[in-house]
């Protein structure tokens, strides 16, 4: 029975981690390099 | 699992997600504060009905012009359905100020590949300052639906190397693009 919550946590953890990595990639790899505007 | 264990797991997950969101907010706040990042903001009004008659946005004063301190100011009209002028030359590695206004509908523009992106509202002057880091052409479409010709409303921002940047006697530079 405890395998289900463990598996759910693993799935959620991986999903959110991928989203976070994606966010950091877009912010630091695409947005900031495009320069600041004033 | 007991109710308590389920609750504890859910609370831990809530804390983890709150931490992730907090991290993202902190990154945005710290980077924006340290690099002075902010959206373009300019509160300046103008009479949209008389732009062409005199003043800053008369046709003879549109386009790119070099200022005494070496920076460049580019004045544009966004109208249905073209930016005037359509070819926008700017020098590389130089502070450029884009000033745009509209006599008719709400337009918008974005310089593809940069963070220059703002609306143009009749009655107001939009202003965005930036520095273009490498030579080349950037598409600059109108990105706010302004009527039937909206999809054909685009111009080119041409970033010119310093060696090729040659203002005329009035400090102006122009370029041409084929239709």
mmCIF file with all atom_site columns, C-alpha atoms in Angstrom:
data_model
loop_
_atom_site.group_PDB
_atom_site.id
_atom_site.type_symbol
_atom_site.label_atom_id
_atom_site.label_alt_id
_atom_site.label_comp_id
_atom_site.label_asym_id
_atom_site.label_entity_id
_atom_site.label_seq_id
_atom_site.pdbx_PDB_ins_code
_atom_site.Cartn_x
_atom_site.Cartn_y
_atom_site.Cartn_z
_atom_site.occupancy
_atom_site.B_iso_or_equiv
_atom_site.pdbx_formal_charge
_atom_site.auth_seq_id
_atom_site.auth_comp_id
_atom_site.auth_asym_id
_atom_site.auth_atom_id
_atom_site.pdbx_PDB_model_num
ATOM 1   C CA . UNK A 1 1   ? 0.000  0.000  0.000   1.00 0.00 ? 1   UNK A CA 1
ATOM 2   C CA . UNK A 1 2   ? 2.866  2.384  0.741   1.00 0.00 ? 2   UNK A CA 1
ATOM 3   C CA . UNK A 1 3   ? 4.228  1.795  -2.787  1.00 0.00 ? 3   UNK A CA 1
ATOM 4   C CA . UNK A 1 4   ? 1.372  3.877  -4.194  1.00 0.00 ? 4   UNK A CA 1
ATOM 5   C CA . UNK A 1 5   ? 2.142  7.065  -2.272  1.00 0.00 ? 5   UNK A CA 1
ATOM 6   C CA . UNK A 1 6   ? 5.872  6.522  -2.877  1.00 0.00 ? 6   UNK A CA 1
ATOM 7   C CA . UNK A 1 7   ? 5.233  6.177  -6.572  1.00 0.00 ? 7   UNK A CA 1
ATOM 8   C CA . UNK A 1 8   ? 2.921  9.198  -6.587  1.00 0.00 ? 8   UNK A CA 1
ATOM 9   C CA . UNK A 1 9   ? 5.529  11.304 -4.808  1.00 0.00 ? 9   UNK A CA 1
ATOM 10  C CA . UNK A 1 10  ? 8.198  10.166 -7.254  1.00 0.00 ? 10  UNK A CA 1
ATOM 11  C CA . UNK A 1 11  ? 6.016  11.047 -10.235 1.00 0.00 ? 11  UNK A CA 1
ATOM 12  C CA . UNK A 1 12  ? 5.046  14.454 -8.853  1.00 0.00 ? 12  UNK A CA 1
ATOM 13  C CA . UNK A 1 13  ? 8.606  15.176 -7.837  1.00 0.00 ? 13  UNK A CA 1
ATOM 14  C CA . UNK A 1 14  ? 9.988  14.386 -11.267 1.00 0.00 ? 14  UNK A CA 1
ATOM 15  C CA . UNK A 1 15  ? 7.244  16.358 -13.025 1.00 0.00 ? 15  UNK A CA 1
ATOM 16  C CA . UNK A 1 16  ? 7.738  19.493 -10.926 1.00 0.00 ? 16  UNK A CA 1
ATOM 17  C CA . UNK A 1 17  ? 11.506 19.182 -11.129 1.00 0.00 ? 17  UNK A CA 1
ATOM 18  C CA . UNK A 1 18  ? 11.324 19.051 -14.933 1.00 0.00 ? 18  UNK A CA 1
ATOM 19  C CA . UNK A 1 19  ? 9.069  22.103 -14.945 1.00 0.00 ? 19  UNK A CA 1
ATOM 20  C CA . UNK A 1 20  ? 11.457 23.989 -12.673 1.00 0.00 ? 20  UNK A CA 1
ATOM 21  C CA . UNK A 1 21  ? 14.412 23.090 -14.880 1.00 0.00 ? 21  UNK A CA 1
ATOM 22  C CA . UNK A 1 22  ? 12.471 24.216 -17.926 1.00 0.00 ? 22  UNK A CA 1
ATOM 23  C CA . UNK A 1 23  ? 11.637 27.528 -16.248 1.00 0.00 ? 23  UNK A CA 1
ATOM 24  C CA . UNK A 1 24  ? 15.272 28.151 -15.320 1.00 0.00 ? 24  UNK A CA 1
ATOM 25  C CA . UNK A 1 25  ? 16.398 27.281 -18.840 1.00 0.00 ? 25  UNK A CA 1
ATOM 26  C CA . UNK A 1 26  ? 13.975 29.733 -20.450 1.00 0.00 ? 26  UNK A CA 1
ATOM 27  C CA . UNK A 1 27  ? 14.704 32.507 -17.935 1.00 0.00 ? 27  UNK A CA 1
ATOM 28  C CA . UNK A 1 28  ? 18.526 32.305 -17.939 1.00 0.00 ? 28  UNK A CA 1
ATOM 29  C CA . UNK A 1 29  ? 19.066 30.811 -21.396 1.00 0.00 ? 29  UNK A CA 1
ATOM 30  C CA . UNK A 1 30  ? 16.592 32.835 -23.488 1.00 0.00 ? 30  UNK A CA 1
ATOM 31  C CA . UNK A 1 31  ? 15.026 35.780 -21.646 1.00 0.00 ? 31  UNK A CA 1
ATOM 32  C CA . UNK A 1 32  ? 18.056 37.332 -19.907 1.00 0.00 ? 32  UNK A CA 1
ATOM 33  C CA . UNK A 1 33  ? 20.368 36.906 -22.940 1.00 0.00 ? 33  UNK A CA 1
ATOM 34  C CA . UNK A 1 34  ? 17.929 38.941 -25.031 1.00 0.00 ? 34  UNK A CA 1
ATOM 35  C CA . UNK A 1 35  ? 19.060 42.017 -23.152 1.00 0.00 ? 35  UNK A CA 1
ATOM 36  C CA . UNK A 1 36  ? 17.517 44.554 -20.855 1.00 0.00 ? 36  UNK A CA 1
ATOM 37  C CA . UNK A 1 37  ? 15.228 47.305 -22.037 1.00 0.00 ? 37  UNK A CA 1
ATOM 38  C CA . UNK A 1 38  ? 14.564 50.574 -20.316 1.00 0.00 ? 38  UNK A CA 1
ATOM 39  C CA . UNK B 2 1   ? -1.845 4.519  5.163   1.00 0.00 ? 1   UNK B CA 1
ATOM 40  C CA . UNK B 2 2   ? -3.602 6.271  7.967   1.00 0.00 ? 2   UNK B CA 1
ATOM 41  C CA . UNK B 2 3   ? -5.294 9.612  7.654   1.00 0.00 ? 3   UNK B CA 1
ATOM 42  C CA . UNK B 2 4   ? -2.421 11.163 9.568   1.00 0.00 ? 4   UNK B CA 1
ATOM 43  C CA . UNK B 2 5   ? 0.180  9.748  7.202   1.00 0.00 ? 5   UNK B CA 1
ATOM 44  C CA . UNK B 2 6   ? -1.720 10.918 4.160   1.00 0.00 ? 6   UNK B CA 1
ATOM 45  C CA . UNK B 2 7   ? -2.066 14.393 5.668   1.00 0.00 ? 7   UNK B CA 1
ATOM 46  C CA . UNK B 2 8   ? 1.629  14.507 6.502   1.00 0.00 ? 8   UNK B CA 1
ATOM 47  C CA . UNK B 2 9   ? 2.548  13.489 2.956   1.00 0.00 ? 9   UNK B CA 1
ATOM 48  C CA . UNK B 2 10  ? 0.250  16.113 1.485   1.00 0.00 ? 10  UNK B CA 1
ATOM 49  C CA . UNK B 2 11  ? 1.590  18.838 3.778   1.00 0.00 ? 11  UNK B CA 1
ATOM 50  C CA . UNK B 2 12  ? 5.145  17.945 2.831   1.00 0.00 ? 12  UNK B CA 1
ATOM 51  C CA . UNK B 2 13  ? 4.248  18.090 -0.846  1.00 0.00 ? 13  UNK B CA 1
ATOM 52  C CA . UNK B 2 14  ? 2.577  21.455 -0.315  1.00 0.00 ? 14  UNK B CA 1
ATOM 53  C CA . UNK B 2 15  ? 5.718  22.736 1.371   1.00 0.00 ? 15  UNK B CA 1
ATOM 54  C CA . UNK B 2 16  ? 7.893  21.453 -1.485  1.00 0.00 ? 16  UNK B CA 1
ATOM 55  C CA . UNK B 2 17  ? 5.768  23.175 -4.129  1.00 0.00 ? 17  UNK B CA 1
ATOM 56  C CA . UNK B 2 18  ? 5.621  26.385 -2.073  1.00 0.00 ? 18  UNK B CA 1
ATOM 57  C CA . UNK B 2 19  ? 9.404  26.286 -1.895  1.00 0.00 ? 19  UNK B CA 1
ATOM 58  C CA . UNK B 2 20  ? 9.643  25.842 -5.658  1.00 0.00 ? 20  UNK B CA 1
ATOM 59  C CA . UNK B 2 21  ? 7.356  28.819 -6.273  1.00 0.00 ? 21  UNK B CA 1
ATOM 60  C CA . UNK B 2 22  ? 9.226  30.854 -3.673  1.00 0.00 ? 22  UNK B CA 1
ATOM 61  C CA . UNK B 2 23  ? 12.495 30.042 -5.416  1.00 0.00 ? 23  UNK B CA 1
ATOM 62  C CA . UNK B 2 24  ? 11.153 31.239 -8.748  1.00 0.00 ? 24  UNK B CA 1
ATOM 63  C CA . UNK B 2 25  ? 9.835  34.473 -7.216  1.00 0.00 ? 25  UNK B CA 1
ATOM 64  C CA . UNK B 2 26  ? 13.149 35.043 -5.430  1.00 0.00 ? 26  UNK B CA 1
ATOM 65  C CA . UNK B 2 27  ? 15.118 34.525 -8.653  1.00 0.00 ? 27  UNK B CA 1
ATOM 66  C CA . UNK B 2 28  ? 12.910 37.030 -10.462 1.00 0.00 ? 28  UNK B CA 1
ATOM 67  C CA . UNK B 2 29  ? 13.110 39.628 -7.696  1.00 0.00 ? 29  UNK B CA 1
ATOM 68  C CA . UNK B 2 30  ? 16.873 39.354 -7.190  1.00 0.00 ? 30  UNK B CA 1
ATOM 69  C CA . UNK B 2 31  ? 17.766 39.327 -10.882 1.00 0.00 ? 31  UNK B CA 1
ATOM 70  C CA . UNK B 2 32  ? 15.387 42.164 -11.702 1.00 0.00 ? 32  UNK B CA 1
ATOM 71  C CA . UNK B 2 33  ? 16.628 44.326 -8.839  1.00 0.00 ? 33  UNK B CA 1
ATOM 72  C CA . UNK B 2 34  ? 20.315 43.712 -9.510  1.00 0.00 ? 34  UNK B CA 1
ATOM 73  C CA . UNK B 2 35  ? 20.064 44.115 -13.293 1.00 0.00 ? 35  UNK B CA 1
ATOM 74  C CA . UNK B 2 36  ? 17.486 46.928 -13.147 1.00 0.00 ? 36  UNK B CA 1
ATOM 75  C CA . UNK B 2 37  ? 15.083 44.958 -15.298 1.00 0.00 ? 37  UNK B CA 1
ATOM 76  C CA . UNK B 2 38  ? 11.593 46.292 -15.743 1.00 0.00 ? 38  UNK B CA 1
ATOM 77  C CA . UNK B 2 39  ? 8.874  46.320 -18.407 1.00 0.00 ? 39  UNK B CA 1
ATOM 78  C CA . UNK B 2 40  ? 8.898  49.296 -20.752 1.00 0.00 ? 40  UNK B CA 1
ATOM 79  C CA . UNK B 2 41  ? 7.047  52.142 -19.113 1.00 0.00 ? 41  UNK B CA 1
ATOM 80  C CA . UNK B 2 42  ? 6.521  55.608 -20.481 1.00 0.00 ? 42  UNK B CA 1
ATOM 81  C CA . UNK B 2 43  ? 3.713  57.965 -19.577 1.00 0.00 ? 43  UNK B CA 1
ATOM 82  C CA . UNK B 2 44  ? 3.645  60.576 -22.309 1.00 0.00 ? 44  UNK B CA 1
ATOM 83  C CA . UNK B 2 45  ? 0.621  61.948 -24.171 1.00 0.00 ? 45  UNK B CA 1
ATOM 84  C CA . UNK B 2 46  ? 0.404  63.437 -27.627 1.00 0.00 ? 46  UNK B CA 1
ATOM 85  C CA . UNK B 2 47  ? -2.389 64.569 -29.946 1.00 0.00 ? 47  UNK B CA 1
ATOM 86  C CA . UNK B 2 48  ? -2.921 61.719 -32.425 1.00 0.00 ? 48  UNK B CA 1
ATOM 87  C CA . UNK B 2 49  ? -4.833 63.836 -34.914 1.00 0.00 ? 49  UNK B CA 1
ATOM 88  C CA . UNK B 2 50  ? -2.018 66.296 -35.666 1.00 0.00 ? 50  UNK B CA 1
ATOM 89  C CA . UNK B 2 51  ? 1.089  64.073 -35.654 1.00 0.00 ? 51  UNK B CA 1
ATOM 90  C CA . UNK B 2 52  ? 1.806  64.710 -39.311 1.00 0.00 ? 52  UNK B CA 1
ATOM 91  C CA . UNK B 2 53  ? 1.516  68.483 -39.109 1.00 0.00 ? 53  UNK B CA 1
ATOM 92  C CA . UNK B 2 54  ? 4.420  69.448 -36.888 1.00 0.00 ? 54  UNK B CA 1
ATOM 93  C CA . UNK B 2 55  ? 6.500  68.422 -33.941 1.00 0.00 ? 55  UNK B CA 1
ATOM 94  C CA . UNK B 2 56  ? 8.467  65.343 -33.178 1.00 0.00 ? 56  UNK B CA 1
ATOM 95  C CA . UNK B 2 57  ? 6.530  62.885 -35.366 1.00 0.00 ? 57  UNK B CA 1
ATOM 96  C CA . UNK B 2 58  ? 6.277  64.917 -38.544 1.00 0.00 ? 58  UNK B CA 1
ATOM 97  C CA . UNK B 2 59  ? 7.387  62.793 -41.485 1.00 0.00 ? 59  UNK B CA 1
ATOM 98  C CA . UNK B 2 60  ? 10.692 64.603 -41.964 1.00 0.00 ? 60  UNK B CA 1
ATOM 99  C CA . UNK B 2 61  ? 11.689 63.777 -38.394 1.00 0.00 ? 61  UNK B CA 1
ATOM 100 C CA . UNK B 2 62  ? 10.905 60.046 -38.509 1.00 0.00 ? 62  UNK B CA 1
ATOM 101 C CA . UNK B 2 63  ? 13.568 57.368 -38.637 1.00 0.00 ? 63  UNK B CA 1
ATOM 102 C CA . UNK B 2 64  ? 16.931 57.021 -36.901 1.00 0.00 ? 64  UNK B CA 1
ATOM 103 C CA . UNK B 2 65  ? 18.895 60.061 -35.826 1.00 0.00 ? 65  UNK B CA 1
ATOM 104 C CA . UNK B 2 66  ? 22.099 60.285 -33.846 1.00 0.00 ? 66  UNK B CA 1
ATOM 105 C CA . UNK B 2 67  ? 22.058 62.379 -30.681 1.00 0.00 ? 67  UNK B CA 1
ATOM 106 C CA . UNK B 2 68  ? 24.972 64.592 -29.604 1.00 0.00 ? 68  UNK B CA 1
ATOM 107 C CA . UNK B 2 69  ? 26.069 62.047 -26.988 1.00 0.00 ? 69  UNK B CA 1
ATOM 108 C CA . UNK B 2 70  ? 26.382 59.261 -29.570 1.00 0.00 ? 70  UNK B CA 1
ATOM 109 C CA . UNK B 2 71  ? 23.175 57.474 -28.692 1.00 0.00 ? 71  UNK B CA 1
ATOM 110 C CA . UNK B 2 72  ? 20.483 57.039 -31.315 1.00 0.00 ? 72  UNK B CA 1
ATOM 111 C CA . UNK B 2 73  ? 16.800 57.935 -31.190 1.00 0.00 ? 73  UNK B CA 1
ATOM 112 C CA . UNK B 2 74  ? 14.449 56.308 -33.694 1.00 0.00 ? 74  UNK B CA 1
ATOM 113 C CA . UNK B 2 75  ? 11.006 57.802 -34.148 1.00 0.00 ? 75  UNK B CA 1
ATOM 114 C CA . UNK B 2 76  ? 8.279  55.724 -35.765 1.00 0.00 ? 76  UNK B CA 1
ATOM 115 C CA . UNK B 2 77  ? 4.643  56.026 -36.608 1.00 0.00 ? 77  UNK B CA 1
ATOM 116 C CA . UNK B 2 78  ? 2.576  52.845 -36.299 1.00 0.00 ? 78  UNK B CA 1
ATOM 117 C CA . UNK B 2 79  ? -0.400 53.205 -38.575 1.00 0.00 ? 79  UNK B CA 1
ATOM 118 C CA . UNK B 2 80  ? -2.875 51.044 -40.442 1.00 0.00 ? 80  UNK B CA 1
ATOM 119 C CA . UNK B 2 81  ? -1.064 49.100 -41.911 1.00 0.00 ? 81  UNK B CA 1
ATOM 120 C CA . UNK B 2 82  ? 2.611  49.978 -41.828 1.00 0.00 ? 82  UNK B CA 1
ATOM 121 C CA . UNK B 2 83  ? 5.370  51.236 -39.629 1.00 0.00 ? 83  UNK B CA 1
ATOM 122 C CA . UNK B 2 84  ? 6.861  54.437 -40.981 1.00 0.00 ? 84  UNK B CA 1
ATOM 123 C CA . UNK B 2 85  ? 9.685  54.055 -41.907 1.00 0.00 ? 85  UNK B CA 1
ATOM 124 C CA . UNK B 2 86  ? 9.685  50.349 -42.747 1.00 0.00 ? 86  UNK B CA 1
ATOM 125 C CA . UNK B 2 87  ? 13.429 49.874 -42.569 1.00 0.00 ? 87  UNK B CA 1
ATOM 126 C CA . UNK B 2 88  ? 14.872 50.879 -39.199 1.00 0.00 ? 88  UNK B CA 1
ATOM 127 C CA . UNK B 2 89  ? 18.658 51.132 -39.084 1.00 0.00 ? 89  UNK B CA 1
ATOM 128 C CA . UNK B 2 90  ? 20.367 51.107 -35.690 1.00 0.00 ? 90  UNK B CA 1
ATOM 129 C CA . UNK B 2 91  ? 24.060 50.875 -34.777 1.00 0.00 ? 91  UNK B CA 1
ATOM 130 C CA . UNK B 2 92  ? 25.419 47.928 -32.839 1.00 0.00 ? 92  UNK B CA 1
ATOM 131 C CA . UNK B 2 93  ? 26.508 48.312 -29.190 1.00 0.00 ? 93  UNK B CA 1
ATOM 132 C CA . UNK B 2 94  ? 24.917 51.744 -28.885 1.00 0.00 ? 94  UNK B CA 1
ATOM 133 C CA . UNK B 2 95  ? 22.044 52.884 -26.650 1.00 0.00 ? 95  UNK B CA 1
ATOM 134 C CA . UNK B 2 96  ? 18.986 53.131 -28.898 1.00 0.00 ? 96  UNK B CA 1
ATOM 135 C CA . UNK B 2 97  ? 15.700 54.771 -27.917 1.00 0.00 ? 97  UNK B CA 1
ATOM 136 C CA . UNK B 2 98  ? 12.642 53.749 -29.948 1.00 0.00 ? 98  UNK B CA 1
ATOM 137 C CA . UNK B 2 99  ? 9.779  56.242 -29.777 1.00 0.00 ? 99  UNK B CA 1
ATOM 138 C CA . UNK B 2 100 ? 6.544  55.160 -31.428 1.00 0.00 ? 100 UNK B CA 1
ATOM 139 C CA . UNK B 2 101 ? 3.042  56.556 -31.614 1.00 0.00 ? 101 UNK B CA 1
ATOM 140 C CA . UNK B 2 102 ? -0.140 55.864 -33.558 1.00 0.00 ? 102 UNK B CA 1
ATOM 141 C CA . UNK B 2 103 ? -2.681 58.144 -35.199 1.00 0.00 ? 103 UNK B CA 1
ATOM 142 C CA . UNK B 2 104 ? -5.390 55.512 -35.577 1.00 0.00 ? 104 UNK B CA 1
ATOM 143 C CA . UNK B 2 105 ? -5.679 52.118 -33.892 1.00 0.00 ? 105 UNK B CA 1
ATOM 144 C CA . UNK B 2 106 ? -3.933 50.288 -31.076 1.00 0.00 ? 106 UNK B CA 1
ATOM 145 C CA . UNK B 2 107 ? -0.858 48.587 -32.489 1.00 0.00 ? 107 UNK B CA 1
ATOM 146 C CA . UNK B 2 108 ? 2.024  46.779 -30.864 1.00 0.00 ? 108 UNK B CA 1
ATOM 147 C CA . UNK B 2 109 ? 5.490  45.817 -31.894 1.00 0.00 ? 109 UNK B CA 1
ATOM 148 C CA . UNK B 2 110 ? 8.132  43.318 -30.978 1.00 0.00 ? 110 UNK B CA 1
ATOM 149 C CA . UNK B 2 111 ? 11.700 43.141 -32.243 1.00 0.00 ? 111 UNK B CA 1
ATOM 150 C CA . UNK B 2 112 ? 12.129 39.408 -32.735 1.00 0.00 ? 112 UNK B CA 1
ATOM 151 C CA . UNK B 2 113 ? 15.064 37.985 -30.792 1.00 0.00 ? 113 UNK B CA 1
ATOM 152 C CA . UNK B 2 114 ? 15.150 40.857 -28.288 1.00 0.00 ? 114 UNK B CA 1
ATOM 153 C CA . UNK B 2 115 ? 13.037 41.929 -25.322 1.00 0.00 ? 115 UNK B CA 1
ATOM 154 C CA . UNK B 2 116 ? 11.743 45.012 -27.116 1.00 0.00 ? 116 UNK B CA 1
ATOM 155 C CA . UNK B 2 117 ? 8.004  44.477 -26.923 1.00 0.00 ? 117 UNK B CA 1
ATOM 156 C CA . UNK B 2 118 ? 5.311  47.034 -26.209 1.00 0.00 ? 118 UNK B CA 1
ATOM 157 C CA . UNK B 2 119 ? 1.971  48.445 -27.245 1.00 0.00 ? 119 UNK B CA 1
ATOM 158 C CA . UNK B 2 120 ? 1.336  51.619 -29.207 1.00 0.00 ? 120 UNK B CA 1
ATOM 159 C CA . UNK B 2 121 ? -1.827 53.458 -28.227 1.00 0.00 ? 121 UNK B CA 1
ATOM 160 C CA . UNK B 2 122 ? -3.220 56.519 -30.002 1.00 0.00 ? 122 UNK B CA 1
ATOM 161 C CA . UNK B 2 123 ? -2.716 59.547 -27.779 1.00 0.00 ? 123 UNK B CA 1
ATOM 162 C CA . UNK B 2 124 ? 0.426  58.163 -26.126 1.00 0.00 ? 124 UNK B CA 1
ATOM 163 C CA . UNK B 2 125 ? 4.097  57.846 -27.047 1.00 0.00 ? 125 UNK B CA 1
ATOM 164 C CA . UNK B 2 126 ? 5.655  54.456 -26.366 1.00 0.00 ? 126 UNK B CA 1
ATOM 165 C CA . UNK B 2 127 ? 9.351  54.460 -25.601 1.00 0.00 ? 127 UNK B CA 1
ATOM 166 C CA . UNK B 2 128 ? 11.751 51.530 -25.288 1.00 0.00 ? 128 UNK B CA 1
ATOM 167 C CA . UNK B 2 129 ? 15.504 51.795 -24.804 1.00 0.00 ? 129 UNK B CA 1
ATOM 168 C CA . UNK B 2 130 ? 17.913 48.997 -25.513 1.00 0.00 ? 130 UNK B CA 1
ATOM 169 C CA . UNK B 2 131 ? 21.320 48.064 -26.868 1.00 0.00 ? 131 UNK B CA 1
ATOM 170 C CA . UNK B 2 132 ? 21.634 45.713 -29.850 1.00 0.00 ? 132 UNK B CA 1
ATOM 171 C CA . UNK B 2 133 ? 24.586 43.429 -29.338 1.00 0.00 ? 133 UNK B CA 1
ATOM 172 C CA . UNK B 2 134 ? 25.201 41.915 -32.773 1.00 0.00 ? 134 UNK B CA 1
ATOM 173 C CA . UNK B 2 135 ? 24.676 42.999 -36.400 1.00 0.00 ? 135 UNK B CA 1
ATOM 174 C CA . UNK B 2 136 ? 21.889 41.566 -38.498 1.00 0.00 ? 136 UNK B CA 1
ATOM 175 C CA . UNK B 2 137 ? 18.252 41.998 -39.436 1.00 0.00 ? 137 UNK B CA 1
ATOM 176 C CA . UNK B 2 138 ? 15.415 41.546 -36.950 1.00 0.00 ? 138 UNK B CA 1
ATOM 177 C CA . UNK B 2 139 ? 11.794 41.226 -38.021 1.00 0.00 ? 139 UNK B CA 1
ATOM 178 C CA . UNK B 2 140 ? 9.552  43.731 -36.246 1.00 0.00 ? 140 UNK B CA 1
ATOM 179 C CA . UNK B 2 141 ? 5.901  42.774 -36.728 1.00 0.00 ? 141 UNK B CA 1
ATOM 180 C CA . UNK B 2 142 ? 2.846  44.481 -35.358 1.00 0.00 ? 142 UNK B CA 1
ATOM 181 C CA . UNK B 2 143 ? 1.591  42.074 -32.706 1.00 0.00 ? 143 UNK B CA 1
ATOM 182 C CA . UNK B 2 144 ? -1.734 43.647 -31.792 1.00 0.00 ? 144 UNK B CA 1
ATOM 183 C CA . UNK B 2 145 ? -4.603 43.085 -34.183 1.00 0.00 ? 145 UNK B CA 1
ATOM 184 C CA . UNK B 2 146 ? -5.284 46.425 -35.790 1.00 0.00 ? 146 UNK B CA 1
ATOM 185 C CA . UNK B 2 147 ? -7.531 45.572 -38.735 1.00 0.00 ? 147 UNK B CA 1
ATOM 186 C CA . UNK B 2 148 ? -7.621 43.582 -41.942 1.00 0.00 ? 148 UNK B CA 1
ATOM 187 C CA . UNK B 2 149 ? -4.062 44.440 -42.980 1.00 0.00 ? 149 UNK B CA 1
ATOM 188 C CA . UNK B 2 150 ? -2.524 43.561 -39.611 1.00 0.00 ? 150 UNK B CA 1
ATOM 189 C CA . UNK B 2 151 ? -0.734 40.456 -40.885 1.00 0.00 ? 151 UNK B CA 1
ATOM 190 C CA . UNK B 2 152 ? 1.113  42.548 -43.473 1.00 0.00 ? 152 UNK B CA 1
ATOM 191 C CA . UNK B 2 153 ? 2.199  45.179 -40.992 1.00 0.00 ? 153 UNK B CA 1
ATOM 192 C CA . UNK B 2 154 ? 5.874  44.572 -40.298 1.00 0.00 ? 154 UNK B CA 1
ATOM 193 C CA . UNK B 2 155 ? 9.213  46.291 -40.586 1.00 0.00 ? 155 UNK B CA 1
ATOM 194 C CA . UNK B 2 156 ? 12.869 45.285 -40.322 1.00 0.00 ? 156 UNK B CA 1
ATOM 195 C CA . UNK B 2 157 ? 15.273 46.504 -37.658 1.00 0.00 ? 157 UNK B CA 1
ATOM 196 C CA . UNK B 2 158 ? 18.700 46.467 -39.271 1.00 0.00 ? 158 UNK B CA 1
ATOM 197 C CA . UNK B 2 159 ? 21.569 46.389 -36.760 1.00 0.00 ? 159 UNK B CA 1
ATOM 198 C CA . UNK B 2 160 ? 24.573 47.914 -38.509 1.00 0.00 ? 160 UNK B CA 1
ATOM 199 C CA . UNK B 2 161 ? 28.242 47.471 -37.560 1.00 0.00 ? 161 UNK B CA 1
ATOM 200 C CA . UNK B 2 162 ? 29.906 50.627 -36.346 1.00 0.00 ? 162 UNK B CA 1
ATOM 201 C CA . UNK B 2 163 ? 32.110 50.809 -39.439 1.00 0.00 ? 163 UNK B CA 1
ATOM 202 C CA . UNK B 2 164 ? 29.050 51.026 -41.696 1.00 0.00 ? 164 UNK B CA 1
ATOM 203 C CA . UNK B 2 165 ? 27.114 53.512 -39.535 1.00 0.00 ? 165 UNK B CA 1
ATOM 204 C CA . UNK B 2 166 ? 27.401 56.799 -41.408 1.00 0.00 ? 166 UNK B CA 1
ATOM 205 C CA . UNK B 2 167 ? 24.928 59.509 -40.413 1.00 0.00 ? 167 UNK B CA 1
ATOM 206 C CA . UNK B 2 168 ? 24.353 62.320 -42.885 1.00 0.00 ? 168 UNK B CA 1
ATOM 207 C CA . UNK B 2 169 ? 24.688 66.025 -42.130 1.00 0.00 ? 169 UNK B CA 1
ATOM 208 C CA . UNK B 2 170 ? 21.517 65.971 -39.979 1.00 0.00 ? 170 UNK B CA 1
ATOM 209 C CA . UNK B 2 171 ? 22.697 62.912 -38.066 1.00 0.00 ? 171 UNK B CA 1
ATOM 210 C CA . UNK B 2 172 ? 20.139 60.696 -39.841 1.00 0.00 ? 172 UNK B CA 1
ATOM 211 C CA . UNK B 2 173 ? 20.529 57.209 -41.268 1.00 0.00 ? 173 UNK B CA 1
ATOM 212 C CA . UNK B 2 174 ? 18.034 55.371 -43.443 1.00 0.00 ? 174 UNK B CA 1
ATOM 213 C CA . UNK B 2 175 ? 17.809 52.045 -45.217 1.00 0.00 ? 175 UNK B CA 1
ATOM 214 C CA . UNK B 2 176 ? 15.567 50.319 -47.733 1.00 0.00 ? 176 UNK B CA 1
ATOM 215 C CA . UNK B 2 177 ? 13.887 46.955 -47.874 1.00 0.00 ? 177 UNK B CA 1
ATOM 216 C CA . UNK B 2 178 ? 12.139 45.531 -50.919 1.00 0.00 ? 178 UNK B CA 1
ATOM 217 C CA . UNK B 2 179 ? 8.374  45.033 -50.637 1.00 0.00 ? 179 UNK B CA 1
#
